Amino acid sequence: MSATERTERTERTEGAGNEPVPPLPGVLDVHAHYVTPALRAALEAAGHGRPDGMPAIPDWSPEEALALMDRTGVAAALLSVSSPGVHFGDDAAARALARRVNEEGAALVAAHPGRFGLLASLPLPDLAGAREEARYALDALGADGIALQTQYGGRHIGDAAFEPLLGDLSARGAVVVLHPTSPACFEAVADGFPRPMLEFPFETARAVAGLVLGGALDRHPGIRFVVPHAGGALPVLADRIAAFALASGNDVDVYGHLRRLYYDLAGFPLPRQLPALLTLTDEEHVLYGSDFPFTPGWVVEGMAATFARGVGFARGDGVFRRFAGA
């Protein structure tokens, strides 16, 4: 959101009398989750009633999501399934659950045209099932992109095991929105804290570092990646990653790749993280994200008000082109 747009919004607010003006008019939320009854039941049956160590699976309804969007000014929200995803150990069950939540997401998009979009879930680490579901979601359901976790079965998304899927998505020019999940060794490192507090930022950094240093971003230039939570730990580790790449003889352009990626603002990027991120990239590569409902609505509203006081970011329609002009 440019300085001119922020000035115009301030002028409208000051001249609006008693009518409240939403703080972020017309933005696209690229980090919004949905929790359907089927997904909730599957999570609870698999022992994920406290996903990633969080207190509970949050309540969600399209009506509540739309009301929050209206209060904050969000034009449209891209819905995705959060961690731990849809695969709980059985490939067939994961394929069925991915298909169900994707079709439920597509139904929400159809029921609220222009307000919701869909980032489809895939049943990884089942590669064959994931490639099939990606085709179905993009072709039959018209999904706006794919949501991928940072790792599956202990392998980060840049691992060679996922190369065929990345090739498919690159050939299609797909948008891939990353989302962190608990690391495979979380019992040894999380110290009993909810994994989103510390492990998610480092998982994000691990996954992106693997994509960059392993060459996946060079091999699959057609994918437009969106990195969550303002890059996680990347903004403070980028120089270290680049230095180790140089020392090991890896001539990959670390800074160039990080500059071209997109980043969402879900989480708590102020006052420290976002300024650091903007040393790596520019405002046109920074997108809004609410993380609702895992971030409660009242917190989302508070962050939106904070962003409105001078934070710059892109509208998002340049990445998710169906929403151009939203």
mmCIF file of C-alpha atoms in Angstrom:
data_model
loop_
_atom_site.group_PDB
_atom_site.id
_atom_site.type_symbol
_atom_site.label_atom_id
_atom_site.label_comp_id
_atom_site.label_asym_id
_atom_site.label_seq_id
_atom_site.Cartn_x
_atom_site.Cartn_y
_atom_site.Cartn_z
ATOM 1 C CA MET A 1 0.000 0.000 0.000
ATOM 2 C CA SER A 2 1.669 3.194 -1.203
ATOM 3 C CA ALA A 3 2.177 6.422 0.724
ATOM 4 C CA THR A 4 -0.393 8.092 -1.543
ATOM 5 C CA GLU A 5 -2.996 5.435 -0.727
ATOM 6 C CA ARG A 6 -2.297 5.848 2.992
ATOM 7 C CA THR A 7 -2.708 9.644 2.719
ATOM 8 C CA GLU A 8 -5.990 9.277 0.833
ATOM 9 C CA ARG A 9 -7.247 6.819 3.455
ATOM 10 C CA THR A 10 -6.367 9.281 6.242
ATOM 11 C CA GLU A 11 -8.221 12.067 4.487
ATOM 12 C CA ARG A 12 -11.303 9.891 4.031
ATOM 13 C CA THR A 13 -11.183 8.858 7.685
ATOM 14 C CA GLU A 14 -10.879 12.418 8.929
ATOM 15 C CA GLY A 15 -13.812 13.557 6.811
ATOM 16 C CA ALA A 16 -16.107 10.644 7.498
ATOM 17 C CA GLY A 17 -17.863 11.986 10.585
ATOM 18 C CA ASN A 18 -18.971 9.146 12.825
ATOM 19 C CA GLU A 19 -18.812 6.451 10.143
ATOM 20 C CA PRO A 20 -15.899 4.102 10.827
ATOM 21 C CA VAL A 21 -13.514 3.626 7.930
ATOM 22 C CA PRO A 22 -11.766 0.230 7.890
ATOM 23 C CA PRO A 23 -8.015 0.532 8.321
ATOM 24 C CA LEU A 24 -6.927 -1.535 5.291
ATOM 25 C CA PRO A 25 -9.447 -0.878 2.500
ATOM 26 C CA GLY A 26 -9.131 -3.124 -0.534
ATOM 27 C CA VAL A 27 -6.264 -5.370 0.575
ATOM 28 C CA LEU A 28 -5.992 -9.092 -0.146
ATOM 29 C CA ASP A 29 -5.397 -11.424 2.803
ATOM 30 C CA VAL A 30 -3.047 -14.149 1.580
ATOM 31 C CA HIS A 31 -2.744 -15.927 4.937
ATOM 32 C CA ALA A 32 -6.212 -16.856 6.169
ATOM 33 C CA HIS A 33 -7.295 -20.290 7.338
ATOM 34 C CA TYR A 34 -10.555 -22.190 7.356
ATOM 35 C CA VAL A 35 -11.649 -25.021 9.622
ATOM 36 C CA THR A 36 -14.599 -27.053 8.368
ATOM 37 C CA PRO A 37 -16.415 -29.626 10.544
ATOM 38 C CA ALA A 38 -14.854 -32.436 8.496
ATOM 39 C CA LEU A 39 -11.347 -31.094 9.050
ATOM 40 C CA ARG A 40 -11.976 -30.563 12.761
ATOM 41 C CA ALA A 41 -13.237 -34.139 13.154
ATOM 42 C CA ALA A 42 -10.207 -35.521 11.292
ATOM 43 C CA LEU A 43 -7.773 -33.488 13.390
ATOM 44 C CA GLU A 44 -9.350 -34.616 16.641
ATOM 45 C CA ALA A 45 -9.494 -38.259 15.540
ATOM 46 C CA ALA A 46 -5.771 -38.117 14.701
ATOM 47 C CA GLY A 47 -4.858 -36.675 18.097
ATOM 48 C CA HIS A 48 -4.407 -33.088 16.921
ATOM 49 C CA GLY A 49 -7.007 -31.431 19.127
ATOM 50 C CA ARG A 50 -4.204 -29.079 20.238
ATOM 51 C CA PRO A 51 -2.480 -28.561 16.867
ATOM 52 C CA ASP A 52 1.249 -27.866 17.162
ATOM 53 C CA GLY A 53 0.848 -27.423 20.906
ATOM 54 C CA MET A 54 -1.731 -24.640 20.631
ATOM 55 C CA PRO A 55 -4.548 -24.603 23.222
ATOM 56 C CA ALA A 56 -7.288 -25.768 20.843
ATOM 57 C CA ILE A 57 -8.543 -25.885 17.286
ATOM 58 C CA PRO A 58 -10.072 -22.421 16.838
ATOM 59 C CA ASP A 59 -13.679 -21.904 15.842
ATOM 60 C CA TRP A 60 -14.265 -20.671 12.303
ATOM 61 C CA SER A 61 -17.254 -19.831 10.144
ATOM 62 C CA PRO A 62 -17.514 -17.961 6.843
ATOM 63 C CA GLU A 63 -19.847 -15.435 8.466
ATOM 64 C CA GLU A 64 -17.344 -14.626 11.216
ATOM 65 C CA ALA A 65 -14.494 -14.427 8.705
ATOM 66 C CA LEU A 66 -16.432 -12.080 6.420
ATOM 67 C CA ALA A 67 -17.449 -9.850 9.318
ATOM 68 C CA LEU A 68 -13.799 -9.505 10.372
ATOM 69 C CA MET A 69 -12.795 -8.790 6.780
ATOM 70 C CA ASP A 70 -15.393 -6.030 6.594
ATOM 71 C CA ARG A 71 -14.186 -4.473 9.840
ATOM 72 C CA THR A 72 -10.567 -4.420 8.684
ATOM 73 C CA GLY A 73 -11.252 -3.545 5.038
ATOM 74 C CA VAL A 74 -10.020 -6.801 3.488
ATOM 75 C CA ALA A 75 -11.479 -7.194 0.003
ATOM 76 C CA ALA A 76 -10.826 -10.929 -0.271
ATOM 77 C CA ALA A 77 -9.099 -13.696 1.678
ATOM 78 C CA LEU A 78 -7.233 -16.737 0.364
ATOM 79 C CA LEU A 79 -8.359 -19.703 2.467
ATOM 80 C CA SER A 80 -5.947 -22.492 3.365
ATOM 81 C CA VAL A 81 -5.670 -25.372 5.815
ATOM 82 C CA SER A 82 -3.124 -24.659 8.522
ATOM 83 C CA SER A 83 -0.604 -27.028 10.105
ATOM 84 C CA PRO A 84 -0.594 -29.981 10.637
ATOM 85 C CA GLY A 85 -2.320 -30.296 7.264
ATOM 86 C CA VAL A 86 -4.260 -33.340 6.072
ATOM 87 C CA HIS A 87 -1.834 -36.281 6.257
ATOM 88 C CA PHE A 88 -1.844 -38.157 9.569
ATOM 89 C CA GLY A 89 -0.058 -41.347 8.541
ATOM 90 C CA ASP A 90 -2.386 -43.021 6.031
ATOM 91 C CA ASP A 91 -2.057 -42.134 2.338
ATOM 92 C CA ALA A 92 -5.582 -43.145 1.345
ATOM 93 C CA ALA A 93 -7.136 -41.219 4.219
ATOM 94 C CA ALA A 94 -4.997 -38.177 3.412
ATOM 95 C CA ARG A 95 -6.068 -38.228 -0.232
ATOM 96 C CA ALA A 96 -9.717 -38.391 0.807
ATOM 97 C CA LEU A 97 -9.356 -35.578 3.347
ATOM 98 C CA ALA A 98 -7.448 -33.334 0.935
ATOM 99 C CA ARG A 99 -10.152 -33.820 -1.684
ATOM 100 C CA ARG A 100 -12.893 -33.082 0.833
ATOM 101 C CA VAL A 101 -11.412 -29.904 2.293
ATOM 102 C CA ASN A 102 -10.485 -28.634 -1.174
ATOM 103 C CA GLU A 103 -14.004 -29.178 -2.434
ATOM 104 C CA GLU A 104 -15.394 -27.538 0.693
ATOM 105 C CA GLY A 105 -13.072 -24.594 0.112
ATOM 106 C CA ALA A 106 -14.160 -24.321 -3.517
ATOM 107 C CA ALA A 107 -17.790 -24.324 -2.367
ATOM 108 C CA LEU A 108 -17.032 -21.409 -0.027
ATOM 109 C CA VAL A 109 -15.462 -19.516 -2.931
ATOM 110 C CA ALA A 110 -18.532 -20.170 -5.087
ATOM 111 C CA ALA A 111 -20.900 -19.131 -2.306
ATOM 112 C CA HIS A 112 -19.067 -15.832 -1.727
ATOM 113 C CA PRO A 113 -17.770 -14.732 -5.137
ATOM 114 C CA GLY A 114 -14.998 -12.201 -4.964
ATOM 115 C CA ARG A 115 -14.571 -12.514 -1.198
ATOM 116 C CA PHE A 116 -12.787 -15.854 -0.841
ATOM 117 C CA GLY A 117 -10.124 -17.636 -2.823
ATOM 118 C CA LEU A 118 -8.657 -21.121 -2.313
ATOM 119 C CA LEU A 119 -5.140 -22.362 -1.645
ATOM 120 C CA ALA A 120 -5.471 -26.104 -2.100
ATOM 121 C CA SER A 121 -4.105 -28.698 0.323
ATOM 122 C CA LEU A 122 -2.092 -31.676 -0.909
ATOM 123 C CA PRO A 123 -1.687 -35.098 0.766
ATOM 124 C CA LEU A 124 2.108 -34.997 0.993
ATOM 125 C CA PRO A 125 4.356 -36.872 1.608
ATOM 126 C CA ASP A 126 2.270 -39.053 -0.760
ATOM 127 C CA LEU A 127 3.837 -37.667 -3.945
ATOM 128 C CA ALA A 128 1.564 -39.399 -6.445
ATOM 129 C CA GLY A 129 -1.516 -38.342 -4.511
ATOM 130 C CA ALA A 130 -0.225 -34.788 -4.218
ATOM 131 C CA ARG A 131 0.452 -34.444 -7.952
ATOM 132 C CA GLU A 132 -3.012 -35.772 -8.742
ATOM 133 C CA GLU A 133 -4.702 -33.472 -6.205
ATOM 134 C CA ALA A 134 -2.784 -30.435 -7.468
ATOM 135 C CA ARG A 135 -4.061 -31.080 -10.998
ATOM 136 C CA TYR A 136 -7.619 -31.562 -9.759
ATOM 137 C CA ALA A 137 -7.538 -28.477 -7.541
ATOM 138 C CA LEU A 138 -6.088 -26.178 -10.184
ATOM 139 C CA ASP A 139 -8.053 -27.529 -13.163
ATOM 140 C CA ALA A 140 -11.409 -28.685 -11.796
ATOM 141 C CA LEU A 141 -11.766 -26.479 -8.726
ATOM 142 C CA GLY A 142 -10.051 -23.369 -10.055
ATOM 143 C CA ALA A 143 -7.847 -23.005 -6.968
ATOM 144 C CA ASP A 144 -5.837 -19.794 -6.814
ATOM 145 C CA GLY A 145 -2.723 -21.567 -5.626
ATOM 146 C CA ILE A 146 -1.301 -24.359 -3.509
ATOM 147 C CA ALA A 147 -0.564 -24.339 0.217
ATOM 148 C CA LEU A 148 2.566 -26.326 1.093
ATOM 149 C CA GLN A 149 4.011 -26.985 4.517
ATOM 150 C CA THR A 150 7.669 -26.393 5.191
ATOM 151 C CA GLN A 151 8.298 -30.109 5.663
ATOM 152 C CA TYR A 152 6.594 -33.456 5.293
ATOM 153 C CA GLY A 153 7.843 -36.606 6.976
ATOM 154 C CA GLY A 154 11.012 -34.819 8.071
ATOM 155 C CA ARG A 155 11.896 -33.671 4.539
ATOM 156 C CA HIS A 156 11.768 -29.971 3.747
ATOM 157 C CA ILE A 157 9.944 -28.929 0.639
ATOM 158 C CA GLY A 158 13.150 -28.366 -1.352
ATOM 159 C CA ASP A 159 14.122 -32.027 -0.890
ATOM 160 C CA ALA A 160 14.655 -34.073 -4.046
ATOM 161 C CA ALA A 161 11.671 -36.236 -3.066
ATOM 162 C CA PHE A 162 9.333 -33.362 -3.970
ATOM 163 C CA GLU A 163 11.088 -32.381 -7.206
ATOM 164 C CA PRO A 164 8.395 -33.819 -9.539
ATOM 165 C CA LEU A 165 5.661 -31.837 -7.787
ATOM 166 C CA LEU A 166 7.666 -28.606 -7.923
ATOM 167 C CA GLY A 167 8.250 -29.259 -11.615
ATOM 168 C CA ASP A 168 4.508 -29.599 -12.192
ATOM 169 C CA LEU A 169 3.762 -26.389 -10.326
ATOM 170 C CA SER A 170 6.511 -24.442 -12.069
ATOM 171 C CA ALA A 171 5.269 -25.526 -15.491
ATOM 172 C CA ARG A 172 1.850 -24.141 -14.575
ATOM 173 C CA GLY A 173 3.175 -20.868 -13.152
ATOM 174 C CA ALA A 174 1.461 -21.692 -9.875
ATOM 175 C CA VAL A 175 1.489 -19.662 -6.695
ATOM 176 C CA VAL A 176 2.749 -21.649 -3.695
ATOM 177 C CA VAL A 177 2.101 -20.261 -0.232
ATOM 178 C CA LEU A 178 4.350 -21.871 2.360
ATOM 179 C CA HIS A 179 3.237 -22.553 5.911
ATOM 180 C CA PRO A 180 5.438 -23.756 8.783
ATOM 181 C CA THR A 181 4.698 -26.885 10.726
ATOM 182 C CA SER A 182 6.269 -28.598 13.721
ATOM 183 C CA PRO A 183 9.751 -29.933 12.969
ATOM 184 C CA ALA A 184 10.218 -33.669 13.081
ATOM 185 C CA CYS A 185 12.297 -33.292 16.267
ATOM 186 C CA PHE A 186 9.970 -30.887 18.061
ATOM 187 C CA GLU A 187 9.850 -33.013 21.236
ATOM 188 C CA ALA A 188 13.586 -32.429 21.696
ATOM 189 C CA VAL A 189 13.697 -28.713 20.903
ATOM 190 C CA ALA A 190 10.357 -27.027 21.697
ATOM 191 C CA ASP A 191 10.736 -27.311 25.499
ATOM 192 C CA GLY A 192 6.986 -27.697 25.847
ATOM 193 C CA PHE A 193 6.174 -24.335 24.272
ATOM 194 C CA PRO A 194 3.616 -24.082 21.435
ATOM 195 C CA ARG A 195 5.625 -24.700 18.294
ATOM 196 C CA PRO A 196 4.376 -21.555 16.487
ATOM 197 C CA MET A 197 6.303 -19.422 19.007
ATOM 198 C CA LEU A 198 9.862 -20.443 18.072
ATOM 199 C CA GLU A 199 9.843 -23.505 15.846
ATOM 200 C CA PHE A 200 7.653 -22.019 13.095
ATOM 201 C CA PRO A 201 10.011 -19.082 12.370
ATOM 202 C CA PHE A 202 13.005 -21.403 12.189
ATOM 203 C CA GLU A 203 11.135 -23.985 10.109
ATOM 204 C CA THR A 204 10.355 -21.222 7.636
ATOM 205 C CA ALA A 205 14.006 -20.242 7.474
ATOM 206 C CA ARG A 206 15.093 -23.876 7.034
ATOM 207 C CA ALA A 207 12.634 -24.504 4.210
ATOM 208 C CA VAL A 208 13.491 -21.345 2.288
ATOM 209 C CA ALA A 209 17.220 -21.819 2.790
ATOM 210 C CA GLY A 210 16.855 -25.315 1.359
ATOM 211 C CA LEU A 211 14.932 -24.026 -1.663
ATOM 212 C CA VAL A 212 17.597 -21.387 -2.305
ATOM 213 C CA LEU A 213 20.806 -23.316 -1.570
ATOM 214 C CA GLY A 214 19.568 -26.558 -3.125
ATOM 215 C CA GLY A 215 18.789 -24.835 -6.411
ATOM 216 C CA ALA A 216 15.044 -25.506 -6.451
ATOM 217 C CA LEU A 217 14.263 -21.842 -7.069
ATOM 218 C CA ASP A 218 16.612 -21.844 -10.069
ATOM 219 C CA ARG A 219 15.177 -25.086 -11.446
ATOM 220 C CA HIS A 220 11.557 -24.012 -10.983
ATOM 221 C CA PRO A 221 11.365 -20.315 -11.810
ATOM 222 C CA GLY A 222 7.680 -20.546 -12.726
ATOM 223 C CA ILE A 223 6.577 -20.890 -9.098
ATOM 224 C CA ARG A 224 5.704 -17.688 -7.260
ATOM 225 C CA PHE A 225 6.462 -18.475 -3.623
ATOM 226 C CA VAL A 226 4.878 -16.594 -0.727
ATOM 227 C CA VAL A 227 6.852 -16.962 2.504
ATOM 228 C CA PRO A 228 4.796 -16.699 5.719
ATOM 229 C CA HIS A 229 5.179 -14.627 8.873
ATOM 230 C CA ALA A 230 7.415 -11.906 7.375
ATOM 231 C CA GLY A 231 10.029 -14.511 6.538
ATOM 232 C CA GLY A 232 10.257 -16.060 9.988
ATOM 233 C CA ALA A 233 13.894 -16.013 11.065
ATOM 234 C CA LEU A 234 15.170 -15.243 7.550
ATOM 235 C CA PRO A 235 15.611 -11.483 7.961
ATOM 236 C CA VAL A 236 18.226 -11.939 10.692
ATOM 237 C CA LEU A 237 19.826 -15.071 9.213
ATOM 238 C CA ALA A 238 20.105 -14.021 5.548
ATOM 239 C CA ASP A 239 23.678 -12.745 5.841
ATOM 240 C CA ARG A 240 24.736 -15.905 7.644
ATOM 241 C CA ILE A 241 23.116 -18.089 4.969
ATOM 242 C CA ALA A 242 24.815 -16.096 2.197
ATOM 243 C CA ALA A 243 28.185 -16.277 3.946
ATOM 244 C CA PHE A 244 28.035 -20.044 4.409
ATOM 245 C CA ALA A 245 26.975 -20.469 0.768
ATOM 246 C CA LEU A 246 30.030 -18.491 -0.316
ATOM 247 C CA ALA A 247 32.344 -20.374 2.026
ATOM 248 C CA SER A 248 31.118 -23.717 0.698
ATOM 249 C CA GLY A 249 31.570 -22.743 -2.947
ATOM 250 C CA ASN A 250 27.841 -22.509 -3.685
ATOM 251 C CA ASP A 251 27.511 -19.594 -6.110
ATOM 252 C CA VAL A 252 23.729 -19.298 -5.797
ATOM 253 C CA ASP A 253 22.458 -15.710 -5.629
ATOM 254 C CA VAL A 254 21.056 -15.840 -2.080
ATOM 255 C CA TYR A 255 20.149 -12.170 -1.844
ATOM 256 C CA GLY A 256 18.679 -12.099 -5.331
ATOM 257 C CA HIS A 257 16.367 -15.016 -4.584
ATOM 258 C CA LEU A 258 15.279 -13.630 -1.227
ATOM 259 C CA ARG A 259 14.573 -10.263 -2.825
ATOM 260 C CA ARG A 260 12.267 -11.822 -5.452
ATOM 261 C CA LEU A 261 10.211 -13.951 -3.071
ATOM 262 C CA TYR A 262 6.934 -12.659 -1.643
ATOM 263 C CA TYR A 263 6.318 -12.436 2.105
ATOM 264 C CA ASP A 264 3.133 -12.111 4.137
ATOM 265 C CA LEU A 265 2.715 -10.119 7.340
ATOM 266 C CA ALA A 266 0.853 -12.731 9.380
ATOM 267 C CA GLY A 267 1.954 -12.918 12.989
ATOM 268 C CA PHE A 268 3.656 -10.119 14.891
ATOM 269 C CA PRO A 269 6.160 -8.475 12.511
ATOM 270 C CA LEU A 270 6.290 -5.134 14.305
ATOM 271 C CA PRO A 271 8.218 -3.288 15.515
ATOM 272 C CA ARG A 272 11.379 -5.292 14.739
ATOM 273 C CA GLN A 273 10.867 -8.018 12.157
ATOM 274 C CA LEU A 274 9.363 -6.042 9.282
ATOM 275 C CA PRO A 275 12.106 -3.381 9.186
ATOM 276 C CA ALA A 276 14.654 -6.189 8.973
ATOM 277 C CA LEU A 277 12.674 -7.881 6.178
ATOM 278 C CA LEU A 278 12.676 -4.631 4.199
ATOM 279 C CA THR A 279 16.466 -4.777 4.077
ATOM 280 C CA LEU A 280 16.017 -7.928 1.958
ATOM 281 C CA THR A 281 13.120 -6.949 -0.296
ATOM 282 C CA ASP A 282 10.776 -4.052 -1.067
ATOM 283 C CA GLU A 283 7.184 -3.216 -0.219
ATOM 284 C CA GLU A 284 5.932 -4.640 -3.541
ATOM 285 C CA HIS A 285 6.948 -8.093 -2.318
ATOM 286 C CA VAL A 286 5.248 -7.756 1.066
ATOM 287 C CA LEU A 287 1.612 -8.889 1.323
ATOM 288 C CA TYR A 288 -1.002 -8.682 4.042
ATOM 289 C CA GLY A 289 -1.867 -11.764 6.097
ATOM 290 C CA SER A 290 -4.208 -12.051 9.086
ATOM 291 C CA ASP A 291 -3.639 -15.681 10.186
ATOM 292 C CA PHE A 292 -7.280 -15.744 11.292
ATOM 293 C CA PRO A 293 -8.661 -17.725 13.141
ATOM 294 C CA PHE A 294 -5.393 -18.937 14.709
ATOM 295 C CA THR A 295 -4.792 -15.279 15.465
ATOM 296 C CA PRO A 296 -7.970 -14.105 17.245
ATOM 297 C CA GLY A 297 -10.130 -11.492 15.574
ATOM 298 C CA TRP A 298 -9.446 -8.772 18.145
ATOM 299 C CA VAL A 299 -5.700 -9.200 17.624
ATOM 300 C CA VAL A 300 -6.162 -9.089 13.840
ATOM 301 C CA GLU A 301 -8.051 -5.811 14.195
ATOM 302 C CA GLY A 302 -5.332 -4.351 16.406
ATOM 303 C CA MET A 303 -2.588 -5.333 13.961
ATOM 304 C CA ALA A 304 -4.595 -3.923 11.036
ATOM 305 C CA ALA A 305 -4.866 -0.593 12.847
ATOM 306 C CA THR A 306 -1.116 -0.658 13.461
ATOM 307 C CA PHE A 307 -0.381 -1.384 9.798
ATOM 308 C CA ALA A 308 -2.649 1.497 8.809
ATOM 309 C CA ARG A 309 -0.375 3.921 10.640
ATOM 310 C CA GLY A 310 2.297 3.755 7.999
ATOM 311 C CA VAL A 311 3.258 0.184 7.064
ATOM 312 C CA GLY A 312 3.709 -0.250 3.328
ATOM 313 C CA PHE A 313 2.806 -3.431 1.448
ATOM 314 C CA ALA A 314 1.413 -4.535 -1.894
ATOM 315 C CA ARG A 315 -2.309 -5.104 -2.427
ATOM 316 C CA GLY A 316 -1.648 -8.709 -3.499
ATOM 317 C CA ASP A 317 -3.569 -8.703 -6.759
ATOM 318 C CA GLY A 318 -0.335 -8.768 -8.736
ATOM 319 C CA VAL A 319 0.368 -12.247 -7.346
ATOM 320 C CA PHE A 320 -3.192 -13.581 -7.221
ATOM 321 C CA ARG A 321 -4.360 -12.069 -10.483
ATOM 322 C CA ARG A 322 -7.973 -13.201 -10.233
ATOM 323 C CA PHE A 323 -8.378 -10.512 -7.614
ATOM 324 C CA ALA A 324 -6.925 -7.675 -9.693
ATOM 325 C CA GLY A 325 -8.999 -4.607 -8.993
ATOM 326 C CA ALA A 326 -10.671 -6.170 -5.963
#
